[in-house]
Short mmCIF file of C-alpha atoms in Angstrom, two decimals:
data_model
loop_
_atom_site.label_atom_id
_atom_site.label_comp_id
_atom_site.label_asym_id
_atom_site.label_seq_id
_atom_site.Cartn_x
_atom_site.Cartn_y
_atom_site.Cartn_z
CA UNK A 27 88.79 -21.20 -19.59
CA UNK A 28 90.09 -24.75 -20.18
CA UNK A 29 89.29 -27.56 -22.58
CA UNK A 30 89.86 -31.29 -22.18
CA UNK A 31 91.57 -33.09 -25.08
CA UNK A 32 92.82 -36.69 -24.88
CA UNK A 33 92.61 -36.64 -21.07
CA UNK A 34 94.75 -33.49 -20.84
CA UNK A 35 93.53 -30.07 -19.73
CA UNK A 36 94.93 -27.46 -22.08
CA UNK A 37 94.65 -23.72 -22.32
CA UNK A 38 92.60 -22.46 -25.27
CA UNK A 39 95.68 -20.95 -26.92
CA UNK A 40 97.61 -24.18 -26.51
CA UNK A 41 94.76 -26.06 -28.20
CA UNK A 42 94.88 -23.59 -31.05
CA UNK A 43 98.64 -24.06 -31.44
CA UNK A 44 98.28 -27.84 -31.49
CA UNK A 45 95.42 -27.56 -33.98
CA UNK A 46 97.68 -25.72 -36.40
CA UNK A 47 100.18 -28.57 -36.28
CA UNK A 48 97.61 -31.22 -37.14
CA UNK A 49 96.52 -32.29 -40.64
CA UNK A 50 93.27 -30.64 -41.76
CA UNK A 51 91.07 -33.73 -41.21
CA UNK A 52 92.50 -34.27 -37.72
CA UNK A 53 92.17 -30.58 -36.94
CA UNK A 54 88.46 -30.61 -37.82
CA UNK A 55 87.85 -33.70 -35.69
CA UNK A 56 89.73 -32.27 -32.70
CA UNK A 57 87.89 -28.94 -32.98
CA UNK A 58 84.56 -30.77 -33.05
CA UNK A 59 85.49 -32.83 -29.99
CA UNK A 60 86.53 -29.72 -28.11
CA UNK A 61 83.32 -27.92 -29.07
CA UNK A 62 81.10 -30.79 -27.88
CA UNK A 63 83.06 -31.12 -24.64
CA UNK A 64 82.70 -27.42 -23.95
CA UNK A 65 78.97 -27.27 -24.69
CA UNK A 66 77.87 -30.70 -23.48
CA UNK A 67 75.74 -29.39 -20.61
CA UNK A 68 74.05 -26.74 -22.74
CA UNK A 69 73.30 -29.32 -25.42
CA UNK A 70 71.83 -31.63 -22.80
CA UNK A 71 69.51 -28.82 -21.69
CA UNK A 72 68.70 -27.43 -25.13
CA UNK A 73 67.90 -30.69 -26.94
CA UNK A 74 64.75 -31.58 -24.96
CA UNK A 75 63.68 -27.93 -25.01
CA UNK A 76 63.80 -27.83 -28.80
CA UNK A 77 62.04 -31.19 -29.03
CA UNK A 78 59.20 -29.85 -26.86
CA UNK A 79 58.93 -26.60 -28.86
CA UNK A 80 58.91 -28.55 -32.12
CA UNK A 81 56.25 -30.98 -30.90
CA UNK A 82 53.91 -28.23 -29.67
CA UNK A 83 54.34 -26.32 -32.92
CA UNK A 84 53.97 -29.33 -35.24
CA UNK A 85 51.10 -31.31 -33.73
CA UNK A 86 47.88 -30.00 -35.22
CA UNK A 87 49.45 -27.34 -37.45
CA UNK A 88 47.72 -28.75 -40.54
CA UNK A 89 44.27 -27.90 -39.14
CA UNK A 90 44.91 -24.94 -36.84
CA UNK A 91 44.93 -22.01 -37.35
CA UNK A 92 42.82 -21.48 -40.44
CA UNK A 93 43.90 -19.82 -43.66
CA UNK A 94 44.52 -16.06 -43.72
CA UNK A 95 45.80 -13.58 -46.29
CA UNK A 96 49.53 -13.35 -47.12
CA UNK A 97 50.77 -16.95 -46.59
CA UNK A 98 49.26 -18.02 -49.91
CA UNK A 99 50.79 -15.01 -51.64
CA UNK A 100 54.31 -15.82 -50.41
CA UNK A 101 53.89 -19.49 -51.33
CA UNK A 102 52.62 -18.64 -54.82
CA UNK A 103 55.64 -16.39 -55.28
CA UNK A 104 57.96 -19.15 -54.06
CA UNK A 105 56.26 -21.58 -56.46
CA UNK A 106 56.68 -19.14 -59.35
CA UNK A 107 60.39 -18.70 -58.54
CA UNK A 108 60.88 -22.46 -58.20
CA UNK A 109 59.15 -23.49 -61.43
CA UNK A 110 59.13 -20.38 -63.62
CA UNK A 111 62.16 -18.39 -62.50
CA UNK A 112 59.98 -15.37 -61.72
CA UNK A 113 59.59 -13.52 -58.42
CA UNK A 114 55.80 -13.63 -58.73
CA UNK A 115 53.17 -15.28 -60.91
CA UNK A 116 51.89 -11.73 -61.43
CA UNK A 117 53.75 -8.48 -61.93
CA UNK A 118 56.23 -8.08 -59.06
CA UNK A 119 55.61 -4.66 -57.59
CA UNK A 120 58.19 -4.53 -54.77
CA UNK A 121 55.67 -4.88 -51.97
CA UNK A 122 58.39 -6.73 -50.03
CA UNK A 123 62.01 -7.59 -50.59
CA UNK A 124 62.08 -11.11 -52.06
CA UNK A 125 64.57 -12.94 -49.81
CA UNK A 126 61.76 -14.53 -47.76
CA UNK A 127 60.15 -16.48 -50.57
CA UNK A 128 63.57 -17.05 -52.15
CA UNK A 129 64.42 -19.04 -49.02
CA UNK A 130 61.15 -20.98 -49.29
CA UNK A 131 61.77 -21.65 -52.99
CA UNK A 132 65.32 -22.81 -52.25
CA UNK A 133 64.07 -25.27 -49.63
CA UNK A 134 61.40 -26.45 -52.07
CA UNK A 135 64.05 -27.05 -54.74
CA UNK A 136 66.32 -28.94 -52.33
CA UNK A 137 63.57 -31.14 -50.89
CA UNK A 138 60.94 -31.24 -53.65
CA UNK A 139 58.72 -29.49 -51.15
CA UNK A 140 55.71 -28.63 -53.27
CA UNK A 141 55.39 -32.24 -54.42
CA UNK A 142 55.86 -33.80 -50.98
CA UNK A 143 52.58 -32.27 -49.78
CA UNK A 144 49.17 -32.11 -51.40
CA UNK A 145 48.81 -28.53 -50.14
CA UNK A 146 51.18 -25.58 -50.47
CA UNK A 147 50.08 -24.37 -47.04
CA UNK A 148 51.30 -27.66 -45.56
CA UNK A 149 54.72 -27.09 -47.10
CA UNK A 150 54.68 -23.56 -45.70
CA UNK A 151 53.92 -25.07 -42.29
CA UNK A 152 57.09 -27.13 -42.56
CA UNK A 153 59.14 -24.05 -43.37
CA UNK A 154 57.71 -22.22 -40.36
CA UNK A 155 58.43 -25.21 -38.12
CA UNK A 156 62.08 -25.11 -39.15
CA UNK A 157 62.21 -21.36 -38.57
CA UNK A 158 60.63 -21.74 -35.12
CA UNK A 159 63.07 -24.44 -33.94
CA UNK A 160 66.10 -22.54 -35.27
CA UNK A 161 64.83 -19.33 -33.61
CA UNK A 162 64.39 -21.10 -30.28
CA UNK A 163 67.92 -22.48 -30.46
CA UNK A 164 69.39 -19.08 -31.32
CA UNK A 165 67.40 -17.46 -28.51
CA UNK A 166 69.06 -19.89 -26.10
CA UNK A 167 72.52 -19.03 -27.45
CA UNK A 168 71.80 -15.31 -27.28
CA UNK A 169 70.64 -15.61 -23.68
CA UNK A 170 73.82 -17.42 -22.72
CA UNK A 171 75.99 -14.83 -24.49
CA UNK A 172 74.20 -12.07 -22.62
CA UNK A 173 75.19 -13.72 -19.36
CA UNK A 174 71.99 -15.55 -18.42
CA UNK A 175 72.33 -18.90 -16.68
CA UNK A 176 70.94 -22.07 -18.17
CA UNK A 177 67.76 -21.93 -16.08
CA UNK A 178 66.64 -18.39 -17.05
CA UNK A 179 67.72 -19.01 -20.65
CA UNK A 180 65.57 -22.14 -20.68
CA UNK A 181 62.71 -20.03 -19.34
CA UNK A 182 63.14 -17.68 -22.32
CA UNK A 183 62.99 -20.59 -24.77
CA UNK A 184 59.88 -22.03 -23.13
CA UNK A 185 58.13 -18.65 -23.06
CA UNK A 186 58.92 -18.11 -26.72
CA UNK A 187 58.06 -21.66 -27.77
CA UNK A 188 54.97 -22.40 -25.69
CA UNK A 189 53.03 -19.14 -25.59
CA UNK A 190 49.74 -19.82 -27.45
CA UNK A 191 50.14 -16.45 -29.15
CA UNK A 192 53.57 -17.49 -30.45
CA UNK A 193 52.25 -20.86 -31.59
CA UNK A 194 49.35 -19.37 -33.58
CA UNK A 195 51.36 -16.72 -35.37
CA UNK A 196 54.39 -18.96 -35.67
CA UNK A 197 52.42 -21.53 -37.69
CA UNK A 198 51.30 -19.05 -40.35
CA UNK A 199 53.66 -18.60 -43.30
CA UNK A 200 54.61 -14.99 -42.57
CA UNK A 201 57.83 -13.29 -43.58
CA UNK A 202 58.26 -12.15 -39.97
CA UNK A 203 58.74 -15.78 -38.92
CA UNK A 204 61.60 -16.05 -41.43
CA UNK A 205 63.06 -12.75 -40.20
CA UNK A 206 63.29 -13.97 -36.59
CA UNK A 207 66.14 -16.51 -36.98
CA UNK A 208 68.20 -14.11 -39.09
CA UNK A 209 67.69 -11.30 -36.59
CA UNK A 210 68.55 -13.48 -33.60
CA UNK A 211 71.62 -14.76 -35.45
CA UNK A 212 72.70 -11.16 -36.00
CA UNK A 213 72.55 -10.48 -32.26
CA UNK A 214 74.24 -13.80 -31.43
CA UNK A 215 77.19 -12.91 -33.66
CA UNK A 216 77.23 -9.33 -32.39
CA UNK A 217 77.78 -10.76 -28.89
CA UNK A 218 80.44 -13.21 -30.04
CA UNK A 219 82.98 -13.80 -27.25
CA UNK A 220 85.76 -13.60 -29.87
CA UNK A 221 84.89 -9.96 -30.73
CA UNK A 222 86.52 -10.50 -34.11
CA UNK A 223 86.13 -8.77 -37.44
CA UNK A 224 84.68 -11.99 -38.86
CA UNK A 225 81.99 -12.07 -36.16
CA UNK A 226 81.11 -8.43 -36.87
CA UNK A 227 80.85 -9.09 -40.60
CA UNK A 228 78.72 -12.18 -39.98
CA UNK A 229 76.41 -10.19 -37.69
CA UNK A 230 75.97 -7.46 -40.30
CA UNK A 231 75.30 -9.98 -43.07
CA UNK A 232 72.71 -11.76 -40.93
CA UNK A 233 70.98 -8.44 -40.19
CA UNK A 234 71.05 -7.61 -43.90
CA UNK A 235 69.42 -10.96 -44.68
CA UNK A 236 66.71 -10.18 -42.13
CA UNK A 237 66.13 -6.82 -43.83
CA UNK A 238 66.00 -8.42 -47.28
CA UNK A 239 63.46 -10.91 -45.91
CA UNK A 240 61.28 -8.06 -44.67
CA UNK A 241 62.40 -4.48 -44.91
CA UNK A 242 60.70 -3.42 -41.65
CA UNK A 243 63.67 -5.06 -39.89
CA UNK A 244 65.55 -1.80 -40.55
CA UNK A 245 63.58 -0.25 -37.67
CA UNK A 246 65.71 -2.37 -35.34
CA UNK A 247 69.00 -1.09 -36.75
CA UNK A 248 69.63 1.15 -33.68
CA UNK A 249 69.24 -1.83 -31.33
CA UNK A 250 71.49 -4.02 -33.48
CA UNK A 251 74.11 -1.29 -33.83
CA UNK A 252 74.08 -0.74 -30.06
CA UNK A 253 74.59 -4.47 -29.45
CA UNK A 254 77.50 -4.61 -31.88
CA UNK A 255 79.09 -1.48 -30.42
CA UNK A 256 78.59 -2.71 -26.88
CA UNK A 257 80.54 -5.92 -27.45
CA UNK A 258 83.43 -4.66 -29.58
CA UNK A 259 86.99 -4.50 -28.26
CA UNK A 260 88.48 -1.02 -28.19
CA UNK A 261 91.60 -2.31 -29.90
CA UNK A 262 89.77 -3.27 -33.13
CA UNK A 263 86.49 -1.38 -32.80
CA UNK A 264 86.96 0.89 -35.85
CA UNK A 265 87.89 -2.06 -38.06
CA UNK A 266 84.96 -4.16 -36.88
CA UNK A 267 82.38 -1.40 -37.29
CA UNK A 268 83.63 -0.23 -40.69
CA UNK A 269 83.94 -3.68 -42.24
CA UNK A 270 80.62 -4.84 -40.75
CA UNK A 271 78.79 -1.77 -42.03
CA UNK A 272 80.36 -2.16 -45.48
CA UNK A 273 79.40 -5.86 -45.68
CA UNK A 274 75.81 -5.26 -44.55
CA UNK A 275 75.27 -2.31 -46.90
CA UNK A 276 76.80 -4.22 -49.81
CA UNK A 277 74.40 -7.14 -49.33
CA UNK A 278 71.33 -4.92 -48.88
CA UNK A 279 72.34 -2.96 -51.98
CA UNK A 280 71.51 -6.03 -54.08
CA UNK A 281 67.82 -5.15 -53.80
CA UNK A 282 67.90 -1.58 -55.23
CA UNK A 283 70.51 -2.72 -57.78
CA UNK A 284 68.08 -5.41 -58.96
CA UNK A 285 65.40 -2.74 -59.42
CA UNK A 286 67.89 -0.44 -61.15
CA UNK A 287 68.94 -3.10 -63.65
CA UNK A 288 65.28 -3.78 -64.48
CA UNK A 289 64.65 -0.06 -64.94
CA UNK A 290 62.23 -0.10 -62.01
CA UNK A 291 64.07 1.86 -59.34
CA UNK A 292 62.33 5.19 -59.97
CA UNK A 293 58.61 5.76 -60.56
CA UNK A 294 57.56 6.04 -64.19
CA UNK A 295 54.77 5.47 -66.64
CA UNK A 296 53.81 1.88 -67.36
CA UNK A 297 55.97 0.02 -64.84
CA UNK A 298 56.27 -0.76 -61.14
CA UNK A 299 59.08 0.82 -59.14
CA UNK A 300 60.90 0.19 -55.88
CA UNK A 301 60.81 3.79 -54.71
CA UNK A 302 57.22 4.27 -55.85
CA UNK A 303 56.08 1.25 -53.86
CA UNK A 304 58.18 2.34 -50.87
CA UNK A 305 56.44 5.72 -50.94
CA UNK A 306 53.07 3.96 -51.04
CA UNK A 307 54.09 1.73 -48.12
CA UNK A 308 55.10 4.74 -46.04
CA UNK A 309 52.43 7.29 -47.00
CA UNK A 310 49.77 5.66 -49.14
CA UNK A 311 48.42 2.98 -46.85
CA UNK A 312 45.56 3.82 -44.54
CA UNK A 313 46.61 4.32 -40.94
CA UNK A 314 45.58 1.64 -38.44
CA UNK A 315 45.60 4.23 -35.67
CA UNK A 316 47.35 4.15 -32.32
CA UNK A 317 46.95 1.42 -29.73
CA UNK A 318 46.16 4.24 -27.29
CA UNK A 319 43.00 5.04 -29.27
CA UNK A 320 40.29 2.63 -28.10
CA UNK A 321 38.44 2.96 -31.39
CA UNK A 322 41.38 2.27 -33.69
CA UNK A 323 42.07 -0.85 -35.73
CA UNK A 324 45.43 -1.20 -33.96
CA UNK A 325 43.75 -1.24 -30.56
CA UNK A 326 41.36 -3.95 -31.74
CA UNK A 327 44.23 -5.92 -33.25
CA UNK A 328 46.15 -5.86 -29.97
CA UNK A 329 43.02 -7.10 -28.18
CA UNK A 330 42.85 -9.94 -30.70
CA UNK A 331 46.47 -10.84 -29.92
CA UNK A 332 45.82 -10.81 -26.19
CA UNK A 333 42.90 -13.20 -26.55
CA UNK A 334 45.42 -15.93 -27.32
CA UNK A 335 47.85 -14.92 -24.58
CA UNK A 336 48.24 -11.70 -22.66
CA UNK A 337 50.94 -12.92 -20.29
CA UNK A 338 54.03 -12.94 -22.52
CA UNK A 339 53.54 -9.57 -24.28
CA UNK A 340 52.48 -7.76 -21.11
CA UNK A 341 55.23 -9.30 -18.97
CA UNK A 342 57.71 -8.31 -21.66
CA UNK A 343 56.36 -4.76 -21.59
CA UNK A 344 56.63 -4.67 -17.80
CA UNK A 345 60.20 -5.98 -17.92
CA UNK A 346 61.46 -3.09 -20.08
CA UNK A 347 62.16 -0.58 -17.23
CA UNK A 348 64.11 -3.15 -15.21
CA UNK A 349 65.95 -4.42 -18.29
CA UNK A 350 67.10 -0.89 -19.11
CA UNK A 351 68.94 -0.86 -15.78
CA UNK A 352 71.06 -3.82 -16.92
CA UNK A 353 73.78 -2.87 -19.41
CA UNK A 354 73.82 -6.16 -21.35
CA UNK A 355 70.03 -6.17 -21.74
CA UNK A 356 69.64 -2.62 -23.03
CA UNK A 357 69.91 -3.34 -26.80
CA UNK A 358 67.28 -6.10 -26.50
CA UNK A 359 65.10 -3.75 -24.45
CA UNK A 360 65.45 -1.11 -27.17
CA UNK A 361 64.36 -3.66 -29.78
CA UNK A 362 61.19 -4.32 -27.79
CA UNK A 363 60.59 -0.61 -27.17
CA UNK A 364 60.77 0.03 -30.92
CA UNK A 365 58.27 -2.78 -31.50
CA UNK A 366 55.80 -1.24 -29.10
CA UNK A 367 56.33 2.29 -30.44
CA UNK A 368 55.19 1.06 -33.84
CA UNK A 369 51.82 0.39 -32.19
CA UNK A 370 51.70 3.86 -30.65
CA UNK A 371 52.80 6.06 -33.56
CA UNK A 372 49.51 5.85 -35.47
CA UNK A 373 50.64 4.48 -38.83
CA UNK A 374 49.83 1.25 -40.61
CA UNK A 375 50.36 -1.80 -38.36
CA UNK A 376 50.52 -5.22 -40.04
CA UNK A 377 48.35 -8.05 -38.75
CA UNK A 378 51.45 -10.12 -37.87
CA UNK A 379 53.50 -7.41 -36.12
CA UNK A 380 53.21 -9.22 -32.80
CA UNK A 381 55.73 -11.81 -34.07
CA UNK A 382 58.41 -9.12 -33.72
CA UNK A 383 57.60 -8.59 -30.05
CA UNK A 384 57.68 -12.17 -28.81
CA UNK A 385 61.37 -13.21 -28.80
CA UNK A 386 62.44 -9.96 -27.13
CA UNK A 387 59.64 -10.23 -24.58
CA UNK A 388 60.72 -13.75 -23.65
CA UNK A 389 64.38 -12.71 -23.45
CA UNK A 390 63.71 -9.67 -21.25
CA UNK A 391 61.48 -11.57 -18.83
CA UNK A 392 64.17 -14.23 -18.42
CA UNK A 393 66.89 -11.57 -18.23
CA UNK A 394 65.12 -9.71 -15.43
CA UNK A 395 64.72 -12.98 -13.52
CA UNK A 396 68.44 -13.67 -13.96
CA UNK A 397 69.35 -10.13 -12.85
CA UNK A 398 67.20 -10.44 -9.74
CA UNK A 399 68.86 -13.76 -8.96
CA UNK A 400 72.27 -12.07 -9.15
CA UNK A 401 73.71 -13.59 -12.33
CA UNK A 402 77.26 -12.29 -12.96
CA UNK A 403 77.29 -9.44 -15.45
CA UNK A 404 73.56 -8.78 -15.06
CA UNK A 405 73.56 -6.80 -11.82
CA UNK A 406 71.68 -3.52 -12.36
CA UNK A 407 73.81 -0.38 -12.68
CA UNK A 408 74.03 2.70 -10.49
CA UNK A 409 72.68 2.75 -6.95
CA UNK A 410 71.25 -0.75 -7.26
CA UNK A 411 74.66 -2.10 -8.23
CA UNK A 412 76.34 -0.49 -5.22
CA UNK A 413 73.70 -1.86 -2.89
CA UNK A 414 73.94 -5.32 -4.50
CA UNK A 415 77.72 -5.34 -4.04
CA UNK A 416 77.14 -4.73 -0.34
CA UNK A 417 74.88 -7.76 -0.23
CA UNK A 418 71.76 -5.72 0.36
CA UNK A 419 68.61 -7.47 -0.65
CA UNK A 420 70.31 -10.52 -2.22
CA UNK A 421 68.12 -13.03 -0.43
CA UNK A 422 65.03 -11.04 -1.26
CA UNK A 423 66.02 -10.84 -4.92
CA UNK A 424 66.70 -14.56 -5.17
CA UNK A 425 63.38 -15.32 -3.52
CA UNK A 426 61.59 -12.95 -5.87
CA UNK A 427 63.27 -14.54 -8.90
CA UNK A 428 62.21 -17.98 -7.70
CA UNK A 429 58.64 -16.81 -7.20
CA UNK A 430 58.61 -15.38 -10.72
CA UNK A 431 59.71 -18.71 -12.17
CA UNK A 432 57.04 -20.54 -10.16
CA UNK A 433 54.47 -17.95 -11.27
CA UNK A 434 55.37 -18.49 -14.91
CA UNK A 435 55.03 -22.23 -14.42
CA UNK A 436 51.58 -21.65 -12.95
CA UNK A 437 50.59 -19.48 -15.90
CA UNK A 438 51.69 -22.22 -18.29
CA UNK A 439 49.74 -24.86 -16.40
CA UNK A 440 46.54 -22.90 -15.87
CA UNK A 441 46.27 -20.62 -18.90
CA UNK A 442 48.46 -22.02 -21.64
CA UNK A 443 47.92 -25.77 -21.39
CA UNK A 444 44.17 -25.78 -22.20
CA UNK A 445 44.69 -23.40 -25.13
CA UNK A 446 47.60 -25.40 -26.50
CA UNK A 447 45.63 -28.63 -26.16
CA UNK A 448 42.84 -27.09 -28.24
CA UNK A 449 45.29 -25.95 -30.91
CA UNK A 450 46.89 -29.38 -31.10
CA UNK A 451 43.66 -31.39 -31.32
CA UNK A 452 41.49 -29.57 -33.89
CA UNK A 453 40.14 -32.29 -36.19
CA UNK A 454 38.34 -30.36 -38.91
CA UNK A 455 40.45 -29.05 -41.76
CA UNK A 456 40.18 -25.36 -42.74
CA UNK A 457 37.14 -24.52 -44.91
CA UNK A 458 39.32 -23.25 -47.77
CA UNK A 459 41.06 -26.61 -47.90
CA UNK A 460 37.71 -28.41 -48.08
CA UNK A 461 36.53 -26.00 -50.77
CA UNK A 462 39.66 -26.70 -52.83
CA UNK A 463 39.01 -30.45 -52.77
CA UNK A 464 35.38 -29.91 -53.80
CA UNK A 465 36.40 -27.63 -56.68
CA UNK A 466 38.96 -30.16 -57.90
CA UNK A 467 36.25 -32.85 -58.01
CA UNK A 468 33.43 -30.79 -59.51
CA UNK A 469 34.71 -27.83 -61.53
CA UNK A 470 36.21 -28.41 -65.02
CA UNK A 471 39.86 -27.45 -65.43
CA UNK A 472 39.16 -24.91 -68.18
CA UNK A 473 36.94 -22.67 -66.03
CA UNK A 474 38.16 -19.30 -64.78
CA UNK A 475 38.15 -19.07 -60.99
CA UNK A 476 38.63 -16.14 -58.64
CA UNK A 477 40.12 -17.57 -55.46
CA UNK A 478 41.73 -16.80 -52.13
CA UNK A 479 45.53 -16.68 -52.37
CA UNK A 480 45.93 -19.66 -49.99
CA UNK A 481 44.57 -22.12 -52.57
CA UNK A 482 46.01 -20.64 -55.78
CA UNK A 483 49.15 -22.79 -55.78
CA UNK A 484 47.22 -26.01 -55.15
CA UNK A 485 44.83 -25.37 -58.02
CA UNK A 486 47.71 -24.61 -60.39
CA UNK A 487 50.35 -27.09 -59.24
CA UNK A 488 48.31 -30.11 -58.19
CA UNK A 489 45.12 -29.77 -60.22
CA UNK A 490 46.35 -28.05 -63.37
CA UNK A 491 43.69 -25.37 -63.84
CA UNK A 492 44.24 -23.55 -67.15
CA UNK A 493 43.56 -20.68 -67.44
CA UNK A 494 45.10 -20.11 -64.05
CA UNK A 495 42.82 -18.93 -61.25
CA UNK A 496 42.93 -15.25 -60.36
CA UNK A 497 43.87 -14.27 -56.82
CA UNK A 498 40.97 -12.17 -55.60
CA UNK A 499 42.78 -8.91 -54.87
CA UNK A 500 44.53 -9.03 -58.28
CA UNK A 501 41.18 -8.83 -60.05
CA UNK A 502 40.96 -5.08 -59.52
CA UNK A 503 44.61 -4.12 -59.02
CA UNK A 504 46.68 -5.85 -61.72
CA UNK A 505 46.43 -4.27 -65.20
CA UNK A 506 47.63 -7.52 -66.82
CA UNK A 507 44.73 -9.43 -65.25
CA UNK A 508 42.24 -6.78 -66.28
CA UNK A 509 43.54 -6.91 -69.85
CA UNK A 510 43.38 -10.70 -70.22
CA UNK A 511 40.51 -11.94 -68.04
CA UNK A 512 37.20 -11.35 -69.82
CA UNK A 513 34.87 -13.42 -67.67
CA UNK A 514 34.71 -15.29 -64.37
CA UNK A 515 33.06 -18.68 -63.91
CA UNK A 516 33.45 -19.39 -60.17
CA UNK A 517 34.19 -17.50 -56.98
CA UNK A 518 35.96 -19.35 -54.12
CA UNK A 519 36.42 -16.68 -51.45
CA UNK A 520 35.77 -16.52 -47.67
CA UNK A 521 32.65 -14.63 -46.61
CA UNK A 522 34.59 -11.93 -44.80
CA UNK A 523 35.73 -10.51 -48.15
CA UNK A 524 32.13 -9.61 -48.94
CA UNK A 525 31.53 -8.16 -45.48
CA UNK A 526 34.54 -5.86 -45.32
CA UNK A 527 33.42 -2.31 -44.66
CA UNK A 528 35.04 -0.98 -47.84
CA UNK A 529 34.48 -4.13 -49.94
CA UNK A 530 32.69 -2.22 -52.71
CA UNK A 531 35.70 0.09 -53.03
CA UNK A 532 38.45 -2.52 -52.67
CA UNK A 533 36.84 -5.37 -54.63
CA UNK A 534 34.30 -3.80 -57.03
CA UNK A 535 34.54 -6.55 -59.67
CA UNK A 536 34.22 -9.29 -57.06
CA UNK A 537 31.16 -7.64 -55.53
CA UNK A 538 29.54 -7.20 -58.95
CA UNK A 539 30.24 -10.82 -59.93
CA UNK A 540 28.67 -12.02 -56.70
CA UNK A 541 25.39 -10.33 -57.67
CA UNK A 542 25.27 -12.61 -60.73
CA UNK A 543 26.28 -15.84 -58.96
CA UNK A 544 24.53 -18.72 -57.21
CA UNK A 545 25.91 -20.88 -54.42
CA UNK A 546 26.85 -24.45 -55.35
CA UNK A 547 28.76 -25.45 -52.19
CA UNK A 548 29.53 -24.09 -48.73
CA UNK A 549 32.13 -24.97 -46.09
CA UNK A 550 32.59 -23.75 -42.53
CA UNK A 551 30.62 -21.18 -40.54
CA UNK A 552 30.71 -17.47 -39.73
CA UNK A 553 33.10 -15.11 -41.47
CA UNK A 554 35.43 -18.04 -42.18
CA UNK A 555 32.75 -19.77 -44.23
CA UNK A 556 33.77 -20.35 -47.83
CA UNK A 557 31.06 -20.40 -50.50
CA UNK A 558 31.70 -21.74 -53.96
CA UNK A 559 29.63 -19.49 -56.22
CA UNK A 560 28.95 -20.15 -59.91
CA UNK A 561 28.74 -16.94 -61.92
CA UNK A 562 26.07 -16.68 -64.60
CA UNK A 563 27.43 -17.46 -68.05
CA UNK A 564 25.64 -14.37 -69.36
CA UNK A 565 27.68 -11.98 -67.19
CA UNK A 566 31.04 -10.63 -68.34
CA UNK A 567 33.57 -8.36 -66.73
CA UNK A 568 32.97 -4.67 -67.43
#
């Protein structure tokens, strides 16, 4: 490999030797010039790709999709950390590791994020936009390091960035969207061409950050470990693996150490605990069932995902067998296999789990196309490799790869474009946003409100409600709320809360308050409709 510097072609080692002889400021400038010269073509390809992904994600994200559970919770926790120095405005009970909303709070502190928007959800949208663009860029780098050419790698970025399913779930403020760039960075560093100890340590630290953002990342540890092992040099493999493992474990240990210092590591009377919550997460939550069971919640959830786009997830699933034949693609294929096995095993499956499938699906589809086209280093192993080396079927494989690319372009034109246009042109704002504005105009600041988590931060930060509103699910689960809240004046909750099959069991106080309330405003239609209900002044919490 050669690099051009001041009109002279130099070997990489010669450049390094010259760099050492230069003053630090000259060395940095020369290194930057060399880097840009080496990656000029990739930057020319990647820049418009990222601009397109960013535009599709950003246009219309303030109105589509509507508000759901979880984003408001993470934003309220980020707000509490930013302004109060606490991990949650309520009692932090270790439902997730806190690195996700720590990142949001850090960005808010650096950019005055909560004040730049009149809605916390809008600020969350900005954070997700940044995460999406960074993830797309890292996906491109990972594809190149795996041996994909610029065309198939660009296909991976476009699949990941333009799938309507990816756009919908990528706009919501979910921890999984913050996990994605850290996880992709871990694989990018694991496949570093330098194969150095520093790259291994960086990969492990990036994976640890992904796990501290959402602990379910640990399920992908076998795939990450395989990738790191696959790319290490035999001469320094023990050193790389030992130091990387030590660095990753040391960073992840910060979480249990935090709980230990607070006296909340082990279960006990009168306090939350890390291990107690972990046990509840693993055994206490109701199973969603297996995707193979047509009557299960998981099966229905997968159908809901496929309504937005069935092409990317199903093509990714179909690409797994072929990807397993290609050595460099096997760790990524294992990551996708693990993601699908979560849907089969029969445990609890989060609403946003599909986010974890999408980057690997896009990468495997592009990788299979590249392998079929005969990209160096991606020729399938075994009998297929021997036949490929003899030239057997090369023309057929190239033709097939070209047809796959044209087919994907047709899918984007026929199936994705109309759906993306709809997502980018929704004019009506979400009903919860409209309800918030109505409440701010019509409800006195000293009233006690029970609200959806998505609007809690707005009512506290922008409108100054005191006493603070109560997030609906905290009404019956937080002892501190039950001890201090004696009455409720207004309910601002989507209709689907009242229609949940086990609503009387999950939200008994909410359901009882609704019996003593009258509607004063309504926004939206169907299950997404939000009613503002005024509770009778004669009713008090039991």
